[in-house]
Amino acid sequence: MKTQFYILLSIKTPQGFVDYGQYFLGDDRRAANGLFGQLKGSLYIKDSCLLHIDLMEMVGELPVKIKTICCTLDELAYNARLIAKAVFRLKNLEEIE
């Protein structure tokens, strides 16, 4: 069973959290954890978080949440740039190998 990792972006609405974006990271656990560790944000606190970022693992057909952080809009902008650079690097290295 192949494991895949991705980052899930969510925003809080009156109806609850709504997912609005995903970044697929591939199957390298170490790379996914390393990238998530570089993201700006704070520990997830249920009622005070409007934007959150989840590190997810897809095991077979089942998504599993590994870690969650809350972030401000400025932190989200920083994180989106960091994630885009990392995904570009990861995907281009896959093609070289």
Coordinates of C-alpha atoms in Angstrom, one line a residue:
M1 CA 0.0 0.0 0.0
K2 CA 1.6 3.3 -1.1
T3 CA 1.5 6.2 1.2
Q4 CA 1.1 9.8 -0.1
F5 CA 1.6 13.1 1.8
Y6 CA -0.1 16.4 1.1
I7 CA -0.8 19.7 2.8
L8 CA -4.4 20.8 3.2
L9 CA -5.4 24.4 3.6
S10 CA -8.7 25.3 5.4
I11 CA -10.5 28.4 6.5
K12 CA -13.1 28.8 9.3
T13 CA -16.6 29.8 8.2
P14 CA -19.9 30.0 10.2
Q15 CA -20.6 26.5 9.1
G16 CA -17.2 25.2 10.2
F17 CA -13.9 24.7 8.5
V18 CA -13.9 24.5 4.7
D19 CA -11.0 23.1 2.7
Y20 CA -9.8 25.4 -0.1
G21 CA -6.5 24.1 -1.3
Q22 CA -4.1 21.2 -1.4
Y23 CA -0.4 20.7 -2.2
F24 CA 0.6 17.1 -3.0
L25 CA 4.1 16.3 -1.7
G26 CA 4.6 12.8 -2.9
D27 CA 5.6 9.7 -0.9
D28 CA 8.7 10.9 1.1
R29 CA 7.8 11.1 4.8
R30 CA 11.0 12.8 5.7
A31 CA 10.6 15.5 3.1
A32 CA 7.0 16.1 4.0
N33 CA 7.8 16.4 7.7
G34 CA 10.8 18.6 7.0
L35 CA 8.8 21.0 4.9
F36 CA 5.9 21.2 7.4
G37 CA 8.4 21.9 10.2
Q38 CA 9.6 25.0 8.3
L39 CA 6.1 26.5 8.1
K40 CA 5.2 29.6 10.1
G41 CA 2.3 29.3 12.5
S42 CA 1.3 28.2 16.0
L43 CA -0.3 25.2 17.6
Y44 CA -3.9 24.6 16.6
I45 CA -6.3 25.9 19.2
K46 CA -9.9 25.0 18.3
D47 CA -11.8 28.3 18.8
S48 CA -9.1 30.9 18.0
C49 CA -8.0 29.7 14.6
L50 CA -9.3 31.1 11.3
L51 CA -6.8 29.7 8.9
H52 CA -5.1 26.3 9.4
I53 CA -2.7 24.1 7.6
D54 CA -2.8 20.3 8.0
L55 CA -0.1 17.8 7.1
M56 CA -2.1 14.8 5.8
E57 CA -1.1 11.2 5.0
M58 CA -3.1 9.2 2.5
V59 CA -2.9 5.5 3.5
G60 CA -4.6 3.5 0.8
E61 CA -7.9 5.4 0.5
L62 CA -8.0 6.9 4.0
P63 CA -6.7 10.4 4.8
V64 CA -5.0 10.7 8.2
K65 CA -4.2 14.1 9.8
I66 CA -0.6 14.1 11.1
K67 CA -0.1 17.7 12.3
T68 CA -2.0 21.0 12.3
I69 CA -0.9 24.6 12.7
C70 CA -2.9 27.9 12.7
C71 CA -1.6 30.8 10.8
T72 CA -2.3 34.5 10.1
L73 CA -2.8 35.7 6.6
D74 CA 0.8 37.0 6.4
E75 CA 2.1 33.6 7.6
L76 CA -0.1 31.9 5.1
A77 CA 1.5 33.9 2.3
Y78 CA 5.0 33.0 3.5
N79 CA 4.0 29.4 3.8
A80 CA 2.4 29.3 0.3
R81 CA 5.7 30.6 -1.2
L82 CA 7.7 28.1 0.8
I83 CA 5.5 25.1 -0.2
A84 CA 5.5 26.1 -3.9
K85 CA 9.3 26.2 -3.9
A86 CA 9.5 22.9 -2.1
V87 CA 7.0 21.2 -4.4
F88 CA 8.8 22.5 -7.5
R89 CA 12.1 21.2 -6.1
L90 CA 10.6 17.8 -5.2
K91 CA 8.9 17.2 -8.5
N92 CA 11.9 18.3 -10.6
L93 CA 14.2 16.0 -8.6
E94 CA 11.8 13.1 -9.2
E95 CA 12.2 13.6 -12.9
I96 CA 16.0 13.7 -12.8
E97 CA 16.3 10.5 -10.8

